[in-house]
Every structure is written in C-alpha cells, then in structure tokens.
CSV table of C-alpha atoms in Angstrom, one decimal:
chain,number,residue,atom,x,y,z
A,1,SER,CA,-19.5,12.7,-24.3
A,2,ALA,CA,-15.8,13.8,-23.4
A,3,ARG,CA,-14.7,12.6,-20.0
A,4,VAL,CA,-11.9,14.0,-18.0
A,5,SER,CA,-9.6,11.2,-16.6
A,6,SER,CA,-8.1,11.6,-12.9
A,7,GLY,CA,-6.3,8.3,-13.3
A,8,PRO,CA,-6.6,4.5,-13.8
A,9,TRP,CA,-8.5,4.0,-10.5
A,10,LEU,CA,-11.2,6.6,-10.9
A,11,SER,CA,-11.5,5.5,-14.6
A,12,LEU,CA,-12.0,1.9,-13.7
A,13,THR,CA,-14.3,2.6,-10.9
A,14,SER,CA,-16.8,4.9,-13.2
A,15,GLN,CA,-16.6,2.0,-16.0
A,16,LEU,CA,-17.6,-0.7,-13.2
A,17,SER,CA,-20.5,2.0,-12.0
A,18,GLU,CA,-21.6,2.2,-15.6
A,19,VAL,CA,-21.9,-1.7,-15.6
A,20,PHE,CA,-23.6,-1.6,-12.3
A,21,TRP,CA,-26.2,1.0,-13.7
A,22,GLU,CA,-26.9,-1.0,-16.9
A,23,GLN,CA,-27.2,-4.5,-15.3
A,24,LEU,CA,-29.3,-3.0,-12.3
A,25,MET,CA,-31.2,0.1,-13.0
A,26,MET,CA,-31.8,-0.3,-16.5
A,27,ARG,CA,-33.6,-3.5,-16.3
A,28,ALA,CA,-36.1,-1.9,-13.8
A,29,PHE,CA,-37.1,0.7,-16.7
A,30,GLU,CA,-37.9,-2.1,-19.3
A,31,GLU,CA,-41.6,-2.6,-18.4
A,32,GLU,CA,-44.4,-0.4,-17.2
A,33,PRO,CA,-44.1,1.0,-13.8
A,34,SER,CA,-46.1,-0.6,-10.9
A,35,PRO,CA,-46.2,-0.4,-7.0
A,36,THR,CA,-43.7,-3.6,-7.1
A,37,GLN,CA,-41.4,-2.1,-9.6
A,38,VAL,CA,-41.3,1.0,-7.6
A,39,ILE,CA,-40.1,-0.9,-4.6
A,40,MET,CA,-37.8,-2.9,-6.9
A,41,LEU,CA,-36.2,0.2,-8.3
A,42,PHE,CA,-35.5,1.6,-4.8
A,43,CYS,CA,-34.0,-1.7,-3.8
A,44,PHE,CA,-32.0,-1.8,-7.2
A,45,PHE,CA,-31.0,1.8,-6.8
A,46,ALA,CA,-29.5,1.0,-2.9
A,47,ALA,CA,-27.8,-2.1,-4.5
A,48,TRP,CA,-26.0,0.2,-7.1
A,49,LEU,CA,-25.1,3.0,-4.7
A,50,GLY,CA,-23.7,0.2,-2.4
A,51,ALA,CA,-21.8,-1.5,-5.4
A,52,THR,CA,-20.5,1.7,-6.5
A,53,ILE,CA,-19.1,3.0,-3.0
A,54,GLY,CA,-17.7,-0.5,-2.2
A,55,VAL,CA,-15.9,-0.6,-5.5
A,56,LEU,CA,-14.6,3.1,-4.8
A,57,LEU,CA,-13.5,2.2,-1.5
A,58,LEU,CA,-11.9,-1.0,-2.2
A,59,MET,CA,-9.9,0.8,-5.2
A,60,GLU,CA,-8.9,3.5,-3.0
A,61,SER,CA,-7.8,1.2,-0.1
A,62,LEU,CA,-5.7,-0.6,-2.6
A,63,SER,CA,-4.1,2.4,-3.9
A,64,ALA,CA,-3.5,3.8,-0.2
A,65,PHE,CA,-2.0,0.3,0.8
A,66,LEU,CA,0.4,0.0,-2.3
A,67,HIS,CA,1.6,3.7,-1.7
A,68,ALA,CA,2.4,2.9,1.8
A,69,LEU,CA,4.0,-0.4,1.1
A,70,ARG,CA,6.0,1.4,-1.6
A,71,LEU,CA,7.2,4.0,0.8
A,72,HIS,CA,8.2,1.5,3.5
A,73,TRP,CA,10.3,-0.4,0.9
A,74,VAL,CA,11.8,2.6,-0.9
A,75,GLU,CA,12.2,5.4,1.8
A,76,PHE,CA,12.4,3.3,5.1
A,77,GLN,CA,14.5,0.3,4.1
A,78,ASN,CA,17.4,2.3,2.7
A,79,LYS,CA,18.1,4.1,5.9
A,80,PHE,CA,19.8,0.7,7.2
A,81,TYR,CA,21.7,0.1,4.1
A,82,LYS,CA,25.5,0.5,4.8
A,83,GLY,CA,27.1,-1.3,1.9
A,84,ASP,CA,30.1,-2.3,4.2
A,85,GLY,CA,30.1,-6.0,3.2
A,86,TYR,CA,32.1,-8.1,0.7
A,87,LYS,CA,31.9,-7.9,-2.9
A,88,PHE,CA,29.4,-10.3,-4.5
A,89,MET,CA,31.1,-13.2,-6.5
A,90,PRO,CA,28.7,-15.3,-8.5
A,91,PHE,CA,28.8,-18.9,-8.1
A,92,ALA,CA,30.6,-20.8,-10.9
A,93,PHE,CA,31.4,-24.7,-11.1
A,94,ALA,CA,34.4,-23.8,-13.3
A,95,LYS,CA,35.9,-21.4,-10.7
A,96,LEU,CA,35.1,-23.9,-8.0
A,97,LEU,CA,36.9,-26.8,-10.0
A,98,THR,CA,40.0,-24.4,-10.7
A,99,ASP,CA,40.4,-23.3,-7.3
A,100,GLU,CA,40.6,-27.1,-6.2
A,101,GLY,CA,43.0,-28.0,-8.6
A,102,SER,CA,45.3,-25.3,-7.6
A,103,ASP,CA,45.4,-26.4,-4.0
A,104,GLU,CA,46.8,-30.0,-4.8
C-alpha cells in the first residue's frame, strides 16, 4: 500500500505505532478468544493507544521546541549584533615571536 509522507516525524511515529501494534495487539489475536483475552485485548489496546499518543506528543513537542530554539538563535540574537569591534587576528606563536624580537 502506498503511503503519503507528511514529514520525518509523522513517518517515524507511524512506524513506531505499527511496531507497538504488532508487539501488543497481534499477540492477543494468536489464540482462541476467551473472557480473559477480551479483557487483555482491551488493556493492550489502551496501552497501544497511550504509547502512540505519547510518541506523537513527544515528537511534536520536540519539533516545536527545536523550531522555537532556532527562531531565538537566528532571528532574535541577530538584533543585537552590531559588528563594530576589531578585526579578528588568529593566534600564532610565530607572530608572537617576531613581534617580541622587533621590540628589542
């Protein structure tokens, strides 16, 4: 089946949801149904739903946090940069030794 991808986070969460489904729900369908298994199926479904929603919330929160961090760094910090300092001169022992030799 062809899937439409909406980005890396949604793709990752859908893959994790499938893994959770296979590990939790498919094990409940391996045997003949009994009243105990119906209760276990309900519990497994609740665990699958909780894990899927938890992963979605975690991924979306991480995405929002990283976007806000990028906006602070790129957009906000550039408002205070004036560039009116002095030119950067990299440190070099050779230059230090030639400057000391010229002073004597």
